[in-house]
Amino acid sequence: MAAGTERKILVAVDEGEESTYALSWCLKNVVTENSKDILILLYAIPPRAVYTGLDGTGYLFSSDILATMERYSNRVAECVTEKAKRVCKEVNDVKVETKVEHGDPRDVICQVAEKLGVDVVVMGSHGYGLIKRAFLGSVSNHCAQNLKCPVLIVKRPKSTNVSNS
Amino acid sequence: MAAGTERKILVAVDEGEESTYALSWCLKNVVTENSKDILILLYAIPPRAVYTGLDGTGYLFSSDILATMERYSNRVAECVTEKAKRVCKEVNDVKVETKVEHGDPRDVICQVAEKLGVDVVVMGSHGYGLIKRAFLGSVSNHCAQNLKCPVLIVKRPKSTNVSNS
């Protein structure tokens, strides 16, 4: 039934292994073979606020450091989306688009999902790392509550290796 | 890819339209045709604590009333699971099992999912009604945080009718 319709599946990707696992799970379990599905791989570059102090006082960075941080962010974004594209090719040769946006992942995911009118959002449950999560709050939690479309939250089994899952 | 493997898909059903929508969405988008998937429809009969006062003081019911309440609960459970089975037959003739358990839906869903080793849990985002939710807290929220397997939370679009979705 799903095979006949063209679905837009938004997968939130980040640096973590769990997002890779979520993507693989989605490719194996949601994307049907020979489907017309479009997979949109979305990476959000978290705002600089993430790097400010826990006490709310921000650090002042020189423009050099800021430029370096920006270059670093962009390289991470490229690396993450390239890796995700490779996973898609390996598992299921589906039509893939990538999207990189600046902003709080929670907002970015909800906004992009709404704007593109996607059919489902797929994400890991602990995205954006442990440290960042302390600042950002749980991304999956926020999205499950605020997205209007179905949300698939994939937790990576502790004992499972991504390669043989 | 998914078609070859036998997956256990647990769908939490309740009295609400949203759970019917979640089930339909799952049948259309996750269950592939000619698959070996087993759909387990789970209904949790909420504990009697749900009917106690907001201030924590419980009511004392006569055994007559308790027996009537129990009969009512069982009839609701039957009605909900029968309706869910009909939806499955209409949309996708998949192998279906039903399961009715007593207890807080949050615990029941997590326990059954773990015990059966299901591959994914599907649920609406606002199950178990508005009043009950005040007592129970959000079921989907709890499950997304505590389940070890992937969770698909399906929100019912406000403008969509279940029959033509």
Short mmCIF file of C-alpha atoms in Angstrom, two decimals:
data_model
loop_
_atom_site.label_atom_id
_atom_site.label_comp_id
_atom_site.label_asym_id
_atom_site.label_seq_id
_atom_site.Cartn_x
_atom_site.Cartn_y
_atom_site.Cartn_z
CA MET A 1 0.00 0.00 0.00
CA ALA A 2 2.76 2.36 1.00
CA ALA A 3 4.73 1.36 -2.06
CA GLY A 4 2.37 3.21 -4.36
CA THR A 5 2.53 6.58 -2.74
CA GLU A 6 5.45 8.96 -2.61
CA ARG A 7 6.27 9.61 1.01
CA LYS A 8 8.57 12.20 2.46
CA ILE A 9 10.53 10.75 5.36
CA LEU A 10 12.55 13.23 7.39
CA VAL A 11 15.46 11.69 9.29
CA ALA A 12 17.21 13.86 11.85
CA VAL A 13 20.90 13.02 11.73
CA ASP A 14 23.70 14.07 14.05
CA GLU A 15 27.18 13.00 15.13
CA GLY A 16 25.98 10.15 17.31
CA GLU A 17 25.86 6.45 16.57
CA GLU A 18 22.23 6.39 17.64
CA SER A 19 21.15 8.57 14.74
CA THR A 20 22.96 6.19 12.36
CA TYR A 21 21.13 3.30 13.98
CA ALA A 22 17.80 5.14 13.66
CA LEU A 23 18.50 5.76 9.98
CA SER A 24 19.39 2.10 9.34
CA TRP A 25 16.30 0.93 11.20
CA CYS A 26 14.16 3.25 9.14
CA LEU A 27 15.71 2.05 5.89
CA LYS A 28 15.11 -1.57 6.85
CA ASN A 29 11.68 -1.23 8.40
CA VAL A 30 9.89 1.78 6.95
CA VAL A 31 11.29 2.36 3.48
CA THR A 32 9.94 -0.35 1.24
CA GLU A 33 11.91 -1.64 -1.68
CA ASN A 34 11.05 -0.12 -5.04
CA SER A 35 9.18 2.61 -3.22
CA LYS A 36 8.92 6.18 -4.34
CA ASP A 37 9.91 7.41 -0.90
CA ILE A 38 12.11 10.45 -0.54
CA LEU A 39 14.44 10.44 2.43
CA ILE A 40 15.38 13.89 3.67
CA LEU A 41 18.44 13.81 5.88
CA LEU A 42 18.39 16.85 8.14
CA TYR A 43 21.29 18.07 10.21
CA ALA A 44 20.92 21.06 12.49
CA ILE A 45 24.02 23.02 13.40
CA PRO A 46 23.34 23.92 17.03
CA PRO A 47 23.52 27.62 17.87
CA ARG A 48 26.54 29.08 19.55
CA ALA A 49 24.54 29.45 22.75
CA VAL A 50 25.39 25.82 23.29
CA TYR A 51 28.94 26.79 24.04
CA THR A 52 28.12 29.37 26.70
CA GLY A 53 28.56 28.68 30.37
CA LEU A 54 26.15 26.68 32.46
CA ASP A 55 25.58 29.71 34.67
CA GLY A 56 24.20 31.70 31.75
CA THR A 57 27.26 33.91 31.37
CA GLY A 58 28.47 33.67 27.81
CA TYR A 59 32.08 33.55 26.79
CA LEU A 60 33.42 36.25 24.51
CA PHE A 61 35.29 34.76 21.60
CA SER A 62 37.62 36.53 19.22
CA SER A 63 36.55 36.60 15.58
CA ASP A 64 39.35 34.12 14.84
CA ILE A 65 37.94 31.57 17.22
CA LEU A 66 34.42 32.19 15.93
CA ALA A 67 35.54 31.63 12.36
CA THR A 68 37.30 28.43 13.39
CA MET A 69 34.21 27.25 15.22
CA GLU A 70 32.07 27.97 12.18
CA ARG A 71 34.44 26.10 9.89
CA TYR A 72 34.41 23.22 12.34
CA SER A 73 30.59 23.19 12.51
CA ASN A 74 30.30 23.14 8.74
CA ARG A 75 32.79 20.33 8.46
CA VAL A 76 30.90 18.29 11.04
CA ALA A 77 27.67 18.93 9.13
CA GLU A 78 29.27 17.74 5.91
CA CYS A 79 30.76 14.69 7.58
CA VAL A 80 27.45 13.73 9.21
CA THR A 81 25.37 14.10 6.07
CA GLU A 82 27.94 12.28 3.92
CA LYS A 83 28.01 9.38 6.36
CA ALA A 84 24.21 9.25 6.40
CA LYS A 85 24.12 9.20 2.60
CA ARG A 86 26.55 6.29 2.56
CA VAL A 87 24.33 4.36 5.00
CA CYS A 88 21.36 4.93 2.67
CA LYS A 89 23.28 3.60 -0.32
CA GLU A 90 24.43 0.52 1.53
CA VAL A 91 21.09 -0.46 2.95
CA ASN A 92 18.49 0.60 0.46
CA ASP A 93 19.03 2.58 -2.70
CA VAL A 94 16.41 5.20 -1.99
CA LYS A 95 16.08 8.77 -3.22
CA VAL A 96 17.94 10.97 -0.77
CA GLU A 97 18.12 14.69 -0.14
CA THR A 98 20.24 16.40 2.48
CA LYS A 99 19.47 19.57 4.36
CA VAL A 100 21.65 21.51 6.78
CA GLU A 101 20.12 24.27 8.87
CA HIS A 102 21.42 26.49 11.64
CA GLY A 103 19.51 26.54 14.89
CA ASP A 104 18.29 24.64 17.90
CA PRO A 105 17.67 21.11 16.58
CA ARG A 106 14.31 21.04 18.34
CA ASP A 107 13.05 24.04 16.39
CA VAL A 108 14.82 23.14 13.16
CA ILE A 109 13.31 19.65 13.02
CA CYS A 110 9.78 20.88 13.77
CA GLN A 111 10.02 23.78 11.30
CA VAL A 112 11.45 21.75 8.43
CA ALA A 113 8.94 18.93 9.01
CA GLU A 114 6.08 21.40 8.87
CA LYS A 115 7.44 23.35 5.90
CA LEU A 116 8.04 20.28 3.76
CA GLY A 117 4.87 18.55 4.93
CA VAL A 118 6.70 15.32 5.64
CA ASP A 119 4.84 12.09 6.35
CA VAL A 120 6.98 11.00 9.26
CA VAL A 121 9.99 12.15 11.25
CA VAL A 122 12.58 9.58 12.30
CA MET A 123 15.13 10.25 15.01
CA GLY A 124 17.26 8.69 17.71
CA SER A 125 16.18 9.21 21.27
CA HIS A 126 19.39 10.76 22.55
CA GLY A 127 20.55 12.98 19.76
CA TYR A 128 23.01 15.81 20.00
CA GLY A 129 25.22 14.32 22.66
CA LEU A 130 25.19 14.28 26.38
CA ILE A 131 26.72 17.68 27.01
CA LYS A 132 24.65 19.51 24.47
CA ARG A 133 21.51 17.81 25.70
CA ALA A 134 21.97 19.42 29.09
CA PHE A 135 21.58 22.77 27.35
CA LEU A 136 19.07 21.86 24.74
CA GLY A 137 16.82 19.48 26.60
CA SER A 138 15.72 16.25 24.98
CA VAL A 139 15.27 16.77 21.26
CA SER A 140 13.13 13.68 20.74
CA ASN A 141 10.90 14.59 23.66
CA HIS A 142 10.27 18.05 22.30
CA CYS A 143 9.61 16.80 18.79
CA ALA A 144 7.25 14.02 19.93
CA GLN A 145 5.21 16.65 21.71
CA ASN A 146 5.27 19.39 19.12
CA LEU A 147 5.33 17.74 15.72
CA LYS A 148 1.98 17.28 14.05
CA CYS A 149 3.09 14.31 11.96
CA PRO A 150 3.99 10.82 13.20
CA VAL A 151 7.35 10.53 14.96
CA LEU A 152 9.46 7.41 15.06
CA ILE A 153 11.93 7.41 17.94
CA VAL A 154 14.57 4.73 17.60
CA LYS A 155 16.63 3.82 20.62
CA ARG A 156 19.88 2.03 19.94
CA PRO A 157 20.07 -1.30 21.76
CA LYS A 158 22.98 -1.21 24.18
CA SER A 159 24.41 -4.53 23.11
CA THR A 160 23.98 -4.02 19.39
CA ASN A 161 26.64 -2.91 17.01
CA VAL A 162 25.38 -0.69 14.20
CA SER A 163 27.09 -2.79 11.57
CA ASN A 164 25.31 -6.02 12.40
CA SER A 165 21.97 -4.71 13.51
CA MET B 1 14.08 -6.09 3.08
CA ALA B 2 11.55 -5.92 5.88
CA ALA B 3 9.29 -8.27 3.95
CA GLY B 4 11.56 -11.23 4.55
CA THR B 5 11.73 -11.02 8.30
CA GLU B 6 8.99 -11.70 10.78
CA ARG B 7 8.49 -8.60 12.86
CA LYS B 8 6.44 -8.21 15.99
CA ILE B 9 4.65 -4.90 15.96
CA LEU B 10 2.91 -3.92 19.18
CA VAL B 11 0.09 -1.43 18.75
CA ALA B 12 -1.36 0.13 21.89
CA VAL B 13 -5.07 0.56 21.35
CA ASP B 14 -7.61 2.39 23.45
CA GLU B 15 -11.06 3.96 23.17
CA GLY B 16 -9.88 7.06 21.33
CA GLU B 17 -9.98 7.87 17.65
CA GLU B 18 -6.29 8.66 17.74
CA SER B 19 -5.33 5.09 18.50
CA THR B 20 -7.43 3.95 15.52
CA TYR B 21 -5.63 6.49 13.38
CA ALA B 22 -2.25 5.29 14.67
CA LEU B 23 -3.19 1.72 13.84
CA SER B 24 -4.33 2.63 10.32
CA TRP B 25 -1.18 4.66 9.74
CA CYS B 26 0.94 1.73 10.88
CA LEU B 27 -0.92 -0.68 8.60
CA LYS B 28 -0.44 1.61 5.63
CA ASN B 29 3.12 2.72 6.28
CA VAL B 30 4.94 0.11 8.32
CA VAL B 31 3.29 -3.21 7.59
CA THR B 32 4.30 -4.26 4.11
CA GLU B 33 2.04 -6.35 1.93
CA ASN B 34 2.69 -10.07 1.96
CA SER B 35 4.86 -9.57 5.00
CA LYS B 36 5.24 -12.02 7.83
CA ASP B 37 4.60 -9.30 10.38
CA ILE B 38 2.60 -10.09 13.48
CA LEU B 39 0.50 -7.26 14.82
CA ILE B 40 -0.15 -7.45 18.55
CA LEU B 41 -3.03 -5.24 19.58
CA LEU B 42 -2.65 -4.39 23.26
CA TYR B 43 -5.32 -2.85 25.41
CA ALA B 44 -4.63 -1.97 29.02
CA ILE B 45 -7.53 -1.77 31.44
CA PRO B 46 -6.52 1.15 33.63
CA PRO B 47 -6.44 0.47 37.36
CA ARG B 48 -9.27 1.50 39.63
CA ALA B 49 -7.05 4.22 41.10
CA VAL B 50 -8.09 6.22 38.08
CA TYR B 51 -11.51 6.64 39.57
CA THR B 52 -10.33 7.97 42.93
CA GLY B 53 -10.55 11.62 43.83
CA LEU B 54 -8.09 14.22 42.65
CA ASP B 55 -7.17 14.97 46.25
CA GLY B 56 -5.96 11.43 46.77
CA THR B 57 -8.89 10.32 48.89
CA GLY B 58 -10.35 7.24 47.32
CA TYR B 59 -14.02 6.49 47.09
CA LEU B 60 -15.39 3.41 48.71
CA PHE B 61 -17.55 1.44 46.32
CA SER B 62 -19.97 -1.34 47.15
CA SER B 63 -19.17 -4.74 45.67
CA ASP B 64 -22.14 -4.28 43.33
CA ILE B 65 -20.68 -1.15 41.87
CA LEU B 66 -17.24 -2.73 41.64
CA ALA B 67 -18.65 -5.71 39.78
CA THR B 68 -20.49 -3.40 37.41
CA MET B 69 -17.34 -1.38 36.83
CA GLU B 70 -15.41 -4.54 36.09
CA ARG B 71 -18.03 -5.74 33.65
CA TYR B 72 -17.96 -2.34 31.99
CA SER B 73 -14.13 -2.37 31.75
CA ASN B 74 -14.12 -5.81 30.17
CA ARG B 75 -16.80 -4.82 27.71
CA VAL B 76 -14.82 -1.71 26.71
CA ALA B 77 -11.71 -3.86 26.28
CA GLU B 78 -13.62 -6.26 24.05
CA CYS B 79 -15.12 -3.44 22.04
CA VAL B 80 -11.76 -1.71 21.54
CA THR B 81 -9.90 -4.85 20.47
CA GLU B 82 -12.74 -5.95 18.16
CA LYS B 83 -12.76 -2.56 16.48
CA ALA B 84 -8.98 -2.67 16.07
CA LYS B 85 -9.17 -6.13 14.52
CA ARG B 86 -11.76 -4.87 12.03
CA VAL B 87 -9.46 -1.99 11.05
CA CYS B 88 -6.66 -4.50 10.42
CA LYS B 89 -8.86 -6.61 8.18
CA GLU B 90 -10.03 -3.62 6.18
CA VAL B 91 -6.64 -2.10 5.57
CA ASN B 92 -4.16 -4.93 5.36
CA ASP B 93 -4.87 -8.57 5.98
CA VAL B 94 -2.07 -9.12 8.44
CA LYS B 95 -1.65 -11.68 11.19
CA VAL B 96 -3.21 -10.22 14.32
CA GLU B 97 -3.13 -11.12 18.00
CA THR B 98 -4.95 -9.31 20.76
CA LYS B 99 -3.88 -8.90 24.34
CA VAL B 100 -5.74 -7.34 27.24
CA GLU B 101 -3.92 -6.59 30.48
CA HIS B 102 -4.88 -4.87 33.70
CA GLY B 103 -2.73 -2.01 34.88
CA ASP B 104 -1.40 1.43 34.24
CA PRO B 105 -1.07 1.59 30.43
CA ARG B 106 2.40 3.07 30.79
CA ASP B 107 3.67 0.03 32.68
CA VAL B 108 1.61 -2.49 30.72
CA ILE B 109 2.92 -1.30 27.36
CA CYS B 110 6.56 -1.27 28.49
CA GLN B 111 6.29 -4.68 30.20
CA VAL B 112 4.54 -6.42 27.30
CA ALA B 113 6.94 -4.90 24.77
CA GLU B 114 9.91 -6.15 26.74
CA LYS B 115 8.42 -9.59 27.47
CA LEU B 116 7.50 -10.27 23.86
CA GLY B 117 10.66 -8.68 22.49
CA VAL B 118 8.72 -6.65 19.95
CA ASP B 119 10.46 -4.80 17.14
CA VAL B 120 8.49 -1.59 17.44
CA VAL B 121 5.69 -0.08 19.52
CA VAL B 122 3.07 2.03 17.78
CA MET B 123 0.77 4.37 19.67
CA GLY B 124 -1.23 7.57 19.47
CA SER B 125 0.15 10.57 21.28
CA HIS B 126 -2.87 11.28 23.47
CA GLY B 127 -4.15 7.91 24.49
CA TYR B 128 -6.44 7.13 27.38
CA GLY B 129 -8.52 10.26 27.23
CA LEU B 130 -8.23 13.68 28.69
CA ILE B 131 -9.48 12.95 32.18
CA LYS B 132 -7.52 9.77 32.65
CA ARG B 133 -4.40 11.44 31.33
CA ALA B 134 -4.52 13.90 34.19
CA PHE B 135 -4.06 10.97 36.52
CA LEU B 136 -1.79 8.83 34.45
CA GLY B 137 0.43 11.38 32.81
CA SER B 138 1.24 11.13 29.14
CA VAL B 139 1.46 7.49 28.13
CA SER B 140 3.38 8.14 24.92
CA ASN B 141 5.87 10.35 26.72
CA HIS B 142 6.57 7.70 29.31
CA CYS B 143 6.91 4.94 26.72
CA ALA B 144 9.20 6.96 24.46
CA GLN B 145 11.51 7.46 27.40
CA ASN B 146 11.39 4.00 28.90
CA LEU B 147 10.98 1.54 26.04
CA LYS B 148 14.18 0.03 24.71
CA CYS B 149 12.74 -0.63 21.26
CA PRO B 150 11.76 1.93 18.62
CA VAL B 151 8.53 3.82 19.30
CA LEU B 152 6.28 5.26 16.64
CA ILE B 153 4.04 8.01 17.98
CA VAL B 154 1.25 8.91 15.60
CA LYS B 155 -0.63 12.14 16.11
CA ARG B 156 -4.00 12.40 14.48
CA PRO B 157 -4.23 15.40 12.18
CA LYS B 158 -6.95 17.73 13.44
CA SER B 159 -8.64 18.15 10.10
CA THR B 160 -8.52 14.51 9.08
CA ASN B 161 -11.29 12.04 9.46
CA VAL B 162 -10.17 8.52 10.31
CA SER B 163 -12.34 7.03 7.58
CA ASN B 164 -10.70 8.91 4.74
CA SER B 165 -7.17 9.20 6.02
#
